[in-house]
GROMACS .gro file of N, CA and C in nm:
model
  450
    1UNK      N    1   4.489  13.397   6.517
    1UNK     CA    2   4.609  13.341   6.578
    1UNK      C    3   4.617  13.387   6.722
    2UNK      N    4   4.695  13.266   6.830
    2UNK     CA    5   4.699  13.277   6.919
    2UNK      C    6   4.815  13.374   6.951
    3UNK      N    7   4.878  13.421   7.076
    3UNK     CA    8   4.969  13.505   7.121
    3UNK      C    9   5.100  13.385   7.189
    4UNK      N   10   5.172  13.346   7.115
    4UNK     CA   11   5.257  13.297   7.117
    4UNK      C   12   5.345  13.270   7.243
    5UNK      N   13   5.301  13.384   7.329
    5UNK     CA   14   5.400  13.408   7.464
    5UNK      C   15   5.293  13.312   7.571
    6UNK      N   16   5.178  13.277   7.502
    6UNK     CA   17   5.085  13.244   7.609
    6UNK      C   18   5.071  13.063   7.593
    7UNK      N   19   5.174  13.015   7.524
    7UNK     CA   20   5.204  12.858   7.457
    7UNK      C   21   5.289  12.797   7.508
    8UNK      N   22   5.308  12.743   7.614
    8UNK     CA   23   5.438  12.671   7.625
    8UNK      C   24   5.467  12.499   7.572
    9UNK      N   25   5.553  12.495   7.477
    9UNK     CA   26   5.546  12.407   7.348
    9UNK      C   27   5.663  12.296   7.371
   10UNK      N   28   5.636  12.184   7.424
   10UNK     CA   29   5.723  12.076   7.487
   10UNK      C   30   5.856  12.029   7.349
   11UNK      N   31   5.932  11.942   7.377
   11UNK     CA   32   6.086  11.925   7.260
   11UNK      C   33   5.992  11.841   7.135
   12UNK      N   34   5.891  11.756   7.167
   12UNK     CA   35   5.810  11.675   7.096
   12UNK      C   36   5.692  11.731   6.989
   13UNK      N   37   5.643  11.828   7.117
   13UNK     CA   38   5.540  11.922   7.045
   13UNK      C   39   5.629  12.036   6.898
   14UNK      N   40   5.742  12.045   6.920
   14UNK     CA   41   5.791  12.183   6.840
   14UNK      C   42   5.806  12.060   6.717
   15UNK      N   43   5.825  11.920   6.749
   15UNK     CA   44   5.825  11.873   6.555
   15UNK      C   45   5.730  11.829   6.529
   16UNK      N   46   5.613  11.820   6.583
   16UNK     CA   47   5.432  11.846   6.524
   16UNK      C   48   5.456  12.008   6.478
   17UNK      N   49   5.455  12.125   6.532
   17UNK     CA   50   5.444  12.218   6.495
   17UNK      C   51   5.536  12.276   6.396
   18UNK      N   52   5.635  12.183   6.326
   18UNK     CA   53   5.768  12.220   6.267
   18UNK      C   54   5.689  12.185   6.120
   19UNK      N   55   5.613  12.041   6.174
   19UNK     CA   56   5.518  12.010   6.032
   19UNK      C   57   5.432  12.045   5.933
   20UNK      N   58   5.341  12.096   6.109
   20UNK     CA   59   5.245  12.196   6.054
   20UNK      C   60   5.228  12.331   5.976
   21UNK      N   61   5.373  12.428   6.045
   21UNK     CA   62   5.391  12.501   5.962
   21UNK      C   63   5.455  12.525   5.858
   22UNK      N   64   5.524  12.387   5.830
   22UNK     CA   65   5.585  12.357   5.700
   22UNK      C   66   5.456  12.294   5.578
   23UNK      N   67   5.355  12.217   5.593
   23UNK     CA   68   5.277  12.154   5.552
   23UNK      C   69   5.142  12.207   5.508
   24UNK      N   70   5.115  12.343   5.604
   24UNK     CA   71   5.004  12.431   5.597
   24UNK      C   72   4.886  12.339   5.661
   25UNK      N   73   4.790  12.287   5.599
   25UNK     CA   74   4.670  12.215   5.691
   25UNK      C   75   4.660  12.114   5.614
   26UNK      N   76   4.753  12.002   5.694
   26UNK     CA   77   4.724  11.862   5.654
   26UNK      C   78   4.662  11.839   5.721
   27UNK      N   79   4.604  11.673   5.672
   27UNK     CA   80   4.513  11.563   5.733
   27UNK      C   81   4.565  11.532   5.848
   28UNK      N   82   4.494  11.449   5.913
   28UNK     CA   83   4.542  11.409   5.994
   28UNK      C   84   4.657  11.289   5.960
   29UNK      N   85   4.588  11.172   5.831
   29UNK     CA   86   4.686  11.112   5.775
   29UNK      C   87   4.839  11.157   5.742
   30UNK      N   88   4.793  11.248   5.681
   30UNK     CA   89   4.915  11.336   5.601
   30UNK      C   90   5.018  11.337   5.733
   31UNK      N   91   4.944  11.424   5.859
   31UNK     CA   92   5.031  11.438   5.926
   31UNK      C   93   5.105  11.315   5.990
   32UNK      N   94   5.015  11.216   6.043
   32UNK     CA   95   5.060  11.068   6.091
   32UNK      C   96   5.149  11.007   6.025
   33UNK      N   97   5.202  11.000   5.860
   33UNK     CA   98   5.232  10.999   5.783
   33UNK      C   99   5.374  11.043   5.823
   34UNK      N  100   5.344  11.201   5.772
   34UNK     CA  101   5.487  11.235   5.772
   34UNK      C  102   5.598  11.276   5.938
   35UNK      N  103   5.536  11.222   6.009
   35UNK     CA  104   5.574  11.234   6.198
   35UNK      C  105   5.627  11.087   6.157
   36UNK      N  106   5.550  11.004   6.093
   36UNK     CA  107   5.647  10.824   6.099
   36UNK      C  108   5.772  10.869   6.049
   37UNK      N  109   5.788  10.868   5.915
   37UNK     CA  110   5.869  10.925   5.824
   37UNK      C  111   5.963  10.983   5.891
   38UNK      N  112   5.920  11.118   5.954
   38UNK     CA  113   6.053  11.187   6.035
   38UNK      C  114   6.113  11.155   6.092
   39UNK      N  115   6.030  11.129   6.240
   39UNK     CA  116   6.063  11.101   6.355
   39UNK      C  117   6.055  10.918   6.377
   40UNK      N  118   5.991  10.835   6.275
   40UNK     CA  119   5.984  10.747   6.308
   40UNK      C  120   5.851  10.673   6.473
   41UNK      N  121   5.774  10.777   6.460
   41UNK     CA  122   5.630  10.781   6.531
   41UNK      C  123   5.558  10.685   6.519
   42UNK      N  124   5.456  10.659   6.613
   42UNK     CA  125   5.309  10.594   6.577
   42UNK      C  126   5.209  10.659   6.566
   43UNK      N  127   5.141  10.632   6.512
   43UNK     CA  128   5.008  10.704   6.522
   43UNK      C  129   4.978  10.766   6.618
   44UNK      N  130   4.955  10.677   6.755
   44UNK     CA  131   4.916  10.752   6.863
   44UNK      C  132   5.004  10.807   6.925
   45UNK      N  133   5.138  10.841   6.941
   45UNK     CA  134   5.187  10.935   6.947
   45UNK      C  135   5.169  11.052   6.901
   46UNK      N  136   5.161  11.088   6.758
   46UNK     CA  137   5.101  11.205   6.703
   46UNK      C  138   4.979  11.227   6.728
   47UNK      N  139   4.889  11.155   6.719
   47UNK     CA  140   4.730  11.180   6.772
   47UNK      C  141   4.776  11.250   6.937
   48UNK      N  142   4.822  11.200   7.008
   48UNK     CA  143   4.847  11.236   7.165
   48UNK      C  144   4.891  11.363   7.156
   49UNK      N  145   5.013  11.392   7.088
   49UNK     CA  146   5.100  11.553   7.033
   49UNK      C  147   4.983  11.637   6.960
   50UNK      N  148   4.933  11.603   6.896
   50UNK     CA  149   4.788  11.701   6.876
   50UNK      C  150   4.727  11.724   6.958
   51UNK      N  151   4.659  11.630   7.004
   51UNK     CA  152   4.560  11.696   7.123
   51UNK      C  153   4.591  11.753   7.228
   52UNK      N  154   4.752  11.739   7.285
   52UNK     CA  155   4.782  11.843   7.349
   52UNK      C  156   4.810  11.989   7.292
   53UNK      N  157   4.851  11.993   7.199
   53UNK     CA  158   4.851  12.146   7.125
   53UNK      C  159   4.723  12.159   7.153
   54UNK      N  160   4.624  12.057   7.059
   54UNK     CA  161   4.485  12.166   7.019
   54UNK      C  162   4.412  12.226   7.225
   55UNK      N  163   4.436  12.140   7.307
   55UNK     CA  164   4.429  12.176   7.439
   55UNK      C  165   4.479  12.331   7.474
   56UNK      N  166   4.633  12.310   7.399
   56UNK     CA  167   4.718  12.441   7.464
   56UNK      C  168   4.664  12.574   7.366
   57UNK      N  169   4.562  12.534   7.253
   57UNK     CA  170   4.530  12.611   7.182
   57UNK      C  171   4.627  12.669   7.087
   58UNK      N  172   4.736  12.559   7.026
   58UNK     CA  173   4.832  12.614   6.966
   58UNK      C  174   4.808  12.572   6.832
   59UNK      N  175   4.705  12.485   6.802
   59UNK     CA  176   4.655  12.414   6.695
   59UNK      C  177   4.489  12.377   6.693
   60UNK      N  178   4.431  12.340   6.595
   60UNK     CA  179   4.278  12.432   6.571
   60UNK      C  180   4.287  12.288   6.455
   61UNK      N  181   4.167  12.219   6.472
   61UNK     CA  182   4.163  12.121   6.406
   61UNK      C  183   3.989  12.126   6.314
   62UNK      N  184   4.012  12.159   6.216
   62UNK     CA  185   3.873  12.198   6.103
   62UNK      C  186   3.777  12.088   6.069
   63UNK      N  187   3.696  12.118   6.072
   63UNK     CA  188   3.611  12.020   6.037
   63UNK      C  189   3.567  11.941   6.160
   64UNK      N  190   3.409  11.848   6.182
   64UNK     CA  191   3.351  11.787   6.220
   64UNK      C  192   3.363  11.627   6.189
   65UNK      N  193   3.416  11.613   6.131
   65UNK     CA  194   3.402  11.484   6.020
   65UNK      C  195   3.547  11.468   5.926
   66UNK      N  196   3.594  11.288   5.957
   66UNK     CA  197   3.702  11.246   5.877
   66UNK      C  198   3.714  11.266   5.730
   67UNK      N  199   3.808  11.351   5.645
   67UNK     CA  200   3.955  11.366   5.736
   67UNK      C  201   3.949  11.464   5.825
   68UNK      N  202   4.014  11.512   5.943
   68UNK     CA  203   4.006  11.603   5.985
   68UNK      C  204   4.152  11.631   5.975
   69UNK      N  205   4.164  11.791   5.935
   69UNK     CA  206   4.256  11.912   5.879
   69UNK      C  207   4.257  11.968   6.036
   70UNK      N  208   4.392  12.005   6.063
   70UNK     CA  209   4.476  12.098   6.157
   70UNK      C  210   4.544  12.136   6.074
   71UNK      N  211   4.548  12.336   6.186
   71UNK     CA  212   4.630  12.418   6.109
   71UNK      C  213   4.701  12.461   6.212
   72UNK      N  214   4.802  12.541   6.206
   72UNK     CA  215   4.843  12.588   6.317
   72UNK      C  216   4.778  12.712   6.389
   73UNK      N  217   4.785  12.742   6.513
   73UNK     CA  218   4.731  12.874   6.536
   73UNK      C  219   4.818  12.997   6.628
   74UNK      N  220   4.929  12.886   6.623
   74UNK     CA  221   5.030  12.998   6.645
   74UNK      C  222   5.134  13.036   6.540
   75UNK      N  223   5.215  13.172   6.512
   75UNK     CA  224   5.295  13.158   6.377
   75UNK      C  225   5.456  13.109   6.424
   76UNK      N  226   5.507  13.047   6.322
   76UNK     CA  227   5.659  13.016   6.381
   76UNK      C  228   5.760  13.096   6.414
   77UNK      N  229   5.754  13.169   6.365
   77UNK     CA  230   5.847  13.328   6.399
   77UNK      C  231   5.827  13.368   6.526
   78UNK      N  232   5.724  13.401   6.591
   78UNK     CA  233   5.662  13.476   6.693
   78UNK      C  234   5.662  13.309   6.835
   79UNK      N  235   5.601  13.201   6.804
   79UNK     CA  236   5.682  13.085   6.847
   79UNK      C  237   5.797  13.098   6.902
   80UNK      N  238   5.922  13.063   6.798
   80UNK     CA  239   6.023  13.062   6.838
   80UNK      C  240   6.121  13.190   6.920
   81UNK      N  241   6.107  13.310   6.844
   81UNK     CA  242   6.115  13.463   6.971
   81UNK      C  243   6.027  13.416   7.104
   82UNK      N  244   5.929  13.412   7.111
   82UNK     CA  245   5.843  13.356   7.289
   82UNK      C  246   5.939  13.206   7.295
   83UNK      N  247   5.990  13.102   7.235
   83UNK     CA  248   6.078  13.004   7.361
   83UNK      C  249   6.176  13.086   7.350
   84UNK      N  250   6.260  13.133   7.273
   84UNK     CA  251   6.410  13.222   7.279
   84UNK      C  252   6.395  13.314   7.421
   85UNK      N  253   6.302  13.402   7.405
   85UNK     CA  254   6.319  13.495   7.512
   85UNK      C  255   6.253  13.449   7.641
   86UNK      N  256   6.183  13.305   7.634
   86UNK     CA  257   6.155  13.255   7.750
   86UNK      C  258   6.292  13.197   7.840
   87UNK      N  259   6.342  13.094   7.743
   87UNK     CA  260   6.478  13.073   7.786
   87UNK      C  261   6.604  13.155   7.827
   88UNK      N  262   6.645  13.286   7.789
   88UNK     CA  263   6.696  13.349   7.853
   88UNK      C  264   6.645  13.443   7.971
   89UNK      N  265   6.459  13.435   7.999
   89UNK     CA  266   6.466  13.498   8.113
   89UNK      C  267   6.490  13.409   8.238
   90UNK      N  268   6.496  13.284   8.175
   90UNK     CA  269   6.559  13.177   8.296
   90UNK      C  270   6.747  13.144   8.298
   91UNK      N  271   6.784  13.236   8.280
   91UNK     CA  272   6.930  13.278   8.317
   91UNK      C  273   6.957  13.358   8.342
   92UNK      N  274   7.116  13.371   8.393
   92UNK     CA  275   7.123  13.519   8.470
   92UNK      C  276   7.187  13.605   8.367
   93UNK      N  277   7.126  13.718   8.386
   93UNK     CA  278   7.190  13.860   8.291
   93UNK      C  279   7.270  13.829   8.224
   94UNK      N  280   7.363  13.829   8.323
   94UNK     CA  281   7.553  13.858   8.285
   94UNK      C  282   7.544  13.752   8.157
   95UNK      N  283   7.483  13.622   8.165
   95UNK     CA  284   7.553  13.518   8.056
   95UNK      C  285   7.465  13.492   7.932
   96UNK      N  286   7.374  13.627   7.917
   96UNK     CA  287   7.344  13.631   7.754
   96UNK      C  288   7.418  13.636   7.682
   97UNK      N  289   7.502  13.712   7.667
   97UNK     CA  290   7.557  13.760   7.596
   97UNK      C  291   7.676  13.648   7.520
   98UNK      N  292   7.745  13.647   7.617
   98UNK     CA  293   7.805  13.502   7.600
   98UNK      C  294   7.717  13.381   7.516
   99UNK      N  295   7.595  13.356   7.549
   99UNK     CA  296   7.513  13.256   7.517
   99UNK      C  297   7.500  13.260   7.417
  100UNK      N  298   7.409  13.437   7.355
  100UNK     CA  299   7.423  13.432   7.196
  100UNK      C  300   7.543  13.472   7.111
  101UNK      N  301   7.652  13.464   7.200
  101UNK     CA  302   7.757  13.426   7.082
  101UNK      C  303   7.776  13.295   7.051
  102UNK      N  304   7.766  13.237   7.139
  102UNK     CA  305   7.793  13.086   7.136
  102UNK      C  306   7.667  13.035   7.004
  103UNK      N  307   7.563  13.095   7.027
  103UNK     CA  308   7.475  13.029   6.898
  103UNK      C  309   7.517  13.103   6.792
  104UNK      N  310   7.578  13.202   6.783
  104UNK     CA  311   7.577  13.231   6.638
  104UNK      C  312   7.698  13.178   6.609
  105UNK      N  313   7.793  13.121   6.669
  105UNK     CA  314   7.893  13.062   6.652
  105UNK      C  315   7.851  12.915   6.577
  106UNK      N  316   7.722  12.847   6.663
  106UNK     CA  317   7.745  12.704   6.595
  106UNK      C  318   7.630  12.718   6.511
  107UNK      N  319   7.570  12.819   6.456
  107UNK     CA  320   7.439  12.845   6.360
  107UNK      C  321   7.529  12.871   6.230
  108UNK      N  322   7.501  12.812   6.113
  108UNK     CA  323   7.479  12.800   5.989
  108UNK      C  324   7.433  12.960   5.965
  109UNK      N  325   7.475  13.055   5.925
  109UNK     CA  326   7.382  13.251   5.905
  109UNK      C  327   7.411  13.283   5.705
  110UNK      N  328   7.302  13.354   5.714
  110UNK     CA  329   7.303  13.428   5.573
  110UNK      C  330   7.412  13.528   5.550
  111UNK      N  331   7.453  13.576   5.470
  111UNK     CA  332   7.474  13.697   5.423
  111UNK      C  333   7.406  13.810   5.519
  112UNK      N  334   7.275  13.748   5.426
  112UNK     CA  335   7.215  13.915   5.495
  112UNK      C  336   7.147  13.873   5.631
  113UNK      N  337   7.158  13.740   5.734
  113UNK     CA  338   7.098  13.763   5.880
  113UNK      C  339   7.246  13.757   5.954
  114UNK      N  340   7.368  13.788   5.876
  114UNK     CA  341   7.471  13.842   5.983
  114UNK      C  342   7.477  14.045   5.943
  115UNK      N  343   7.458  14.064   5.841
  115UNK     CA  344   7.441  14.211   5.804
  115UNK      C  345   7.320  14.244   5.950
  116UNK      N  346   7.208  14.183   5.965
  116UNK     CA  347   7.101  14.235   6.016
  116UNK      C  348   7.152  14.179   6.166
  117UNK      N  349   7.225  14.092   6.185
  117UNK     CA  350   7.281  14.137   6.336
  117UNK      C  351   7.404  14.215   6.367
  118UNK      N  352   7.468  14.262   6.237
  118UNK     CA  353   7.520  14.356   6.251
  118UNK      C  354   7.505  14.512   6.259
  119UNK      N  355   7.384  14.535   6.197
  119UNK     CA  356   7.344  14.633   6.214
  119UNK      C  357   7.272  14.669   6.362
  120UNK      N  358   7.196  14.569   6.381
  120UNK     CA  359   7.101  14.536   6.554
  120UNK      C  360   7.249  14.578   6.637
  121UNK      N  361   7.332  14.514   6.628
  121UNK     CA  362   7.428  14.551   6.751
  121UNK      C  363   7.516  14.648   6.770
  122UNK      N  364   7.565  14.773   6.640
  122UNK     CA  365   7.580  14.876   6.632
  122UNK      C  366   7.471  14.917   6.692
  123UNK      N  367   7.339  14.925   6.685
  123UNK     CA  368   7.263  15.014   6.713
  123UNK      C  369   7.231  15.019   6.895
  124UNK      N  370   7.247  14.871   6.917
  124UNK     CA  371   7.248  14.864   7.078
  124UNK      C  372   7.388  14.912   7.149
  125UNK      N  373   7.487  14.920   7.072
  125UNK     CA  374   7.633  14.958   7.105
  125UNK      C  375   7.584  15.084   7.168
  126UNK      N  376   7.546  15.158   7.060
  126UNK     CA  377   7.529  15.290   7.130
  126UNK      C  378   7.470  15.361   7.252
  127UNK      N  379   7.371  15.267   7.317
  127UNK     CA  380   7.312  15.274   7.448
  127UNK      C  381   7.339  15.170   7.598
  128UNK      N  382   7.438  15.078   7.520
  128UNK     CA  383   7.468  14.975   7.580
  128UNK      C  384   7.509  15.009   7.731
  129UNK      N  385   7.503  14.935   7.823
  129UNK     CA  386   7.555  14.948   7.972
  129UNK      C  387   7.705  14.917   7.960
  130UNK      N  388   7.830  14.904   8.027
  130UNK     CA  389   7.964  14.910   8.063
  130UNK      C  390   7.936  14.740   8.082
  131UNK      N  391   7.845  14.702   8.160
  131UNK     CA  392   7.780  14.587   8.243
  131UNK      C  393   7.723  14.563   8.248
  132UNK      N  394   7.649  14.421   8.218
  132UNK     CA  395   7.464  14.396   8.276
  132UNK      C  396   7.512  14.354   8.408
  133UNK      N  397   7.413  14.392   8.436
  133UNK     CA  398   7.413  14.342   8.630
  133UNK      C  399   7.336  14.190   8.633
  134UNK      N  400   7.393  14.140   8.675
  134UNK     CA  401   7.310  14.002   8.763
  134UNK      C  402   7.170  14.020   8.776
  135UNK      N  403   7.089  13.936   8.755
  135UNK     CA  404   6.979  13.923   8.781
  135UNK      C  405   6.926  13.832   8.865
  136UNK      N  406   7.017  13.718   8.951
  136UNK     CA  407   6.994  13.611   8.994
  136UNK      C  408   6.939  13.652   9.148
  137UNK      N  409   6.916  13.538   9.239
  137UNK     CA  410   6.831  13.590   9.329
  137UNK      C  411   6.935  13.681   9.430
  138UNK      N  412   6.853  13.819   9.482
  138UNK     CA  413   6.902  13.939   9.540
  138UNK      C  414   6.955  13.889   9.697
  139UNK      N  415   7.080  13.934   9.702
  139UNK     CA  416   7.166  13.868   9.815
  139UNK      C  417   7.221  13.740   9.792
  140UNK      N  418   7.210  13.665   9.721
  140UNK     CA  419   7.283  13.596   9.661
  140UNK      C  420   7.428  13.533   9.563
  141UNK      N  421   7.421  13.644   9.522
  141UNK     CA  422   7.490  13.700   9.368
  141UNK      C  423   7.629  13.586   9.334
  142UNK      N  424   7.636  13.439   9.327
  142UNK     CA  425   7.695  13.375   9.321
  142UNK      C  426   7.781  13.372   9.195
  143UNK      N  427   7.735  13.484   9.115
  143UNK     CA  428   7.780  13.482   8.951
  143UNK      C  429   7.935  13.577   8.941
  144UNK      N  430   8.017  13.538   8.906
  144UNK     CA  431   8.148  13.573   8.880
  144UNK      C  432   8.120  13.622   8.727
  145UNK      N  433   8.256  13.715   8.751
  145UNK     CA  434   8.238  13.786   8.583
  145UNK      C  435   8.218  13.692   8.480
  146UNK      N  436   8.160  13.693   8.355
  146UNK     CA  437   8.168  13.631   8.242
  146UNK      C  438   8.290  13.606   8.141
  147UNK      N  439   8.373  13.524   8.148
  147UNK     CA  440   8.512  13.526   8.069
  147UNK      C  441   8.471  13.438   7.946
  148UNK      N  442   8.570  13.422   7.905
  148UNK     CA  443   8.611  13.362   7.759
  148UNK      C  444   8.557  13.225   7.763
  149UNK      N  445   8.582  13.194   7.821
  149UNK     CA  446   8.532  13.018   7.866
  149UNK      C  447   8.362  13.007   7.915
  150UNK      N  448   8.324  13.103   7.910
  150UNK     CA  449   8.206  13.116   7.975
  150UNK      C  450   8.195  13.056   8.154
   0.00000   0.00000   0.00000
Protein backbone atom coordinates (compact mmCIF):
# COMPACT_ATOMS: atom_id res chain seq x y z
CA UNK A 1 0.00 0.00 0.00
CA UNK A 2 0.59 3.39 -1.03
CA UNK A 3 1.09 6.43 1.64
CA UNK A 4 -2.07 8.05 1.49
CA UNK A 5 -0.75 11.68 2.13
CA UNK A 6 1.02 11.28 -1.26
CA UNK A 7 -2.78 10.84 -3.29
CA UNK A 8 -4.66 13.61 -4.05
CA UNK A 9 -8.22 11.99 -4.80
CA UNK A 10 -10.72 14.28 -6.92
CA UNK A 11 -15.05 14.41 -5.57
CA UNK A 12 -15.47 11.67 -8.55
CA UNK A 13 -12.46 9.66 -7.84
CA UNK A 14 -13.49 9.16 -3.84
CA UNK A 15 -16.87 7.09 -5.32
CA UNK A 16 -14.59 4.73 -7.50
CA UNK A 17 -12.58 4.37 -4.38
CA UNK A 18 -15.75 4.20 -2.01
CA UNK A 19 -16.43 0.98 -4.32
CA UNK A 20 -13.42 -0.40 -4.32
CA UNK A 21 -12.99 -0.54 -0.85
CA UNK A 22 -16.33 -1.62 -0.23
CA UNK A 23 -16.18 -4.43 -3.04
CA UNK A 24 -12.53 -5.66 -2.38
CA UNK A 25 -11.18 -6.57 -6.14
CA UNK A 26 -13.81 -6.41 -8.58
CA UNK A 27 -13.84 -6.73 -12.30
CA UNK A 28 -13.76 -4.31 -14.14
CA UNK A 29 -17.48 -5.23 -15.13
CA UNK A 30 -18.45 -5.56 -11.64
CA UNK A 31 -17.12 -2.26 -11.15
CA UNK A 32 -18.76 -0.53 -14.43
CA UNK A 33 -21.72 -2.15 -13.20
CA UNK A 34 -22.04 -0.99 -9.94
CA UNK A 35 -20.67 3.06 -10.73
CA UNK A 36 -24.05 2.82 -13.34
CA UNK A 37 -26.17 1.67 -10.58
CA UNK A 38 -24.85 4.30 -8.12
CA UNK A 39 -23.96 7.09 -9.68
CA UNK A 40 -25.77 6.44 -12.79
CA UNK A 41 -22.21 6.39 -15.02
CA UNK A 42 -21.00 5.14 -18.34
CA UNK A 43 -18.61 3.00 -18.87
CA UNK A 44 -16.16 5.34 -19.95
CA UNK A 45 -16.46 7.42 -17.31
CA UNK A 46 -15.41 4.77 -14.90
CA UNK A 47 -12.79 3.36 -17.24
CA UNK A 48 -11.43 7.26 -17.31
CA UNK A 49 -11.81 7.36 -13.06
CA UNK A 50 -9.59 4.29 -13.06
CA UNK A 51 -6.99 5.14 -15.01
CA UNK A 52 -6.53 8.16 -13.32
CA UNK A 53 -6.21 6.50 -9.88
CA UNK A 54 -4.17 3.62 -11.34
CA UNK A 55 -1.82 6.84 -12.76
CA UNK A 56 -2.03 8.49 -9.20
CA UNK A 57 -1.07 5.01 -8.00
CA UNK A 58 -4.03 4.83 -5.78
CA UNK A 59 -5.30 1.69 -7.52
CA UNK A 60 -3.27 -1.39 -8.99
CA UNK A 61 -5.12 -3.25 -11.61
CA UNK A 62 -4.15 -7.39 -11.64
CA UNK A 63 -3.78 -9.27 -14.25
CA UNK A 64 -2.62 -9.02 -18.01
CA UNK A 65 -5.68 -10.27 -19.58
CA UNK A 66 -9.73 -9.75 -19.51
CA UNK A 67 -11.33 -9.62 -16.81
CA UNK A 68 -9.11 -7.37 -15.37
CA UNK A 69 -9.40 -7.07 -11.27
CA UNK A 70 -8.47 -3.63 -9.44
CA UNK A 71 -7.79 -3.37 -5.92
CA UNK A 72 -7.23 -0.55 -4.05
CA UNK A 73 -3.78 0.54 -2.98
CA UNK A 74 -4.51 3.01 -0.73
CA UNK A 75 -6.54 2.11 2.71
CA UNK A 76 -9.76 4.17 3.47
CA UNK A 77 -9.06 5.19 6.91
CA UNK A 78 -5.60 6.59 6.27
CA UNK A 79 -7.36 8.18 2.80
CA UNK A 80 -9.79 9.96 4.43
CA UNK A 81 -7.39 11.37 7.73
CA UNK A 82 -4.78 12.62 4.54
CA UNK A 83 -8.10 14.68 2.74
CA UNK A 84 -9.36 15.66 6.46
CA UNK A 85 -6.07 17.00 7.50
CA UNK A 86 -5.33 18.24 4.03
CA UNK A 87 -8.38 20.37 4.16
CA UNK A 88 -7.86 21.98 7.32
CA UNK A 89 -4.26 22.84 6.55
CA UNK A 90 -5.96 25.04 3.94
CA UNK A 91 -7.70 27.17 6.63
CA UNK A 92 -6.83 29.38 9.13
CA UNK A 93 -6.06 28.07 12.73
CA UNK A 94 -8.49 29.97 14.64
CA UNK A 95 -11.56 28.22 12.57
CA UNK A 96 -10.91 24.50 13.25
CA UNK A 97 -12.26 24.26 15.86
CA UNK A 98 -15.42 25.76 15.08
CA UNK A 99 -15.35 23.61 11.82
CA UNK A 100 -15.17 20.34 13.69
CA UNK A 101 -17.93 21.18 15.73
CA UNK A 102 -19.95 22.00 13.03
CA UNK A 103 -19.28 18.31 11.60
CA UNK A 104 -19.94 16.57 14.50
CA UNK A 105 -22.96 18.49 14.76
CA UNK A 106 -24.39 17.39 11.29
CA UNK A 107 -22.61 13.68 11.49
CA UNK A 108 -24.84 10.81 12.42
CA UNK A 109 -21.90 9.35 15.76
CA UNK A 110 -21.84 6.05 17.72
CA UNK A 111 -22.05 5.57 21.20
CA UNK A 112 -18.71 4.68 21.39
CA UNK A 113 -17.09 7.35 18.44
CA UNK A 114 -18.60 10.20 20.74
CA UNK A 115 -17.02 8.35 24.06
CA UNK A 116 -13.67 8.28 21.85
CA UNK A 117 -13.97 12.00 21.08
CA UNK A 118 -14.63 12.46 24.33
CA UNK A 119 -11.99 11.07 25.74
CA UNK A 120 -9.41 12.65 22.71
CA UNK A 121 -10.57 16.07 23.97
CA UNK A 122 -10.17 15.73 27.72
CA UNK A 123 -6.89 14.63 26.92
CA UNK A 124 -6.02 17.69 24.59
CA UNK A 125 -7.87 19.95 27.28
CA UNK A 126 -5.09 19.42 29.32
CA UNK A 127 -2.30 20.94 27.14
CA UNK A 128 -4.50 23.04 25.18
CA UNK A 129 -3.44 26.81 24.28
CA UNK A 130 -5.94 29.81 25.86
CA UNK A 131 -5.83 30.49 21.79
CA UNK A 132 -4.74 29.16 18.51
CA UNK A 133 -3.10 31.88 16.79
CA UNK A 134 -3.84 32.61 13.13
CA UNK A 135 -2.05 31.02 10.71
CA UNK A 136 -3.03 33.04 7.68
CA UNK A 137 -0.55 34.99 5.69
CA UNK A 138 2.03 36.97 8.24
CA UNK A 139 1.13 40.74 8.26
CA UNK A 140 -1.97 40.22 7.14
CA UNK A 141 -4.06 38.82 9.91
CA UNK A 142 -7.56 39.69 8.52
CA UNK A 143 -9.18 36.98 10.89
CA UNK A 144 -11.39 38.33 13.75
CA UNK A 145 -12.07 36.22 16.79
CA UNK A 146 -14.10 33.04 16.16
CA UNK A 147 -17.79 33.50 17.62
CA UNK A 148 -20.83 31.51 17.72
CA UNK A 149 -21.88 32.15 14.25
CA UNK A 150 -18.64 31.26 13.01
Amino acid sequence: MIDAKNVTISDSEWEVMRALWTMGKPTSRELIDAMAGLKGWSASTTKTLLHRLIEKGAVNKIGAARPFVYQAEVGEAPSMVAAANDLFDHMCAMRAGATIASVIESRELSKNDIAKLQSILAEKAKTAPEKVECNCLPGHHMCKEVDDDG
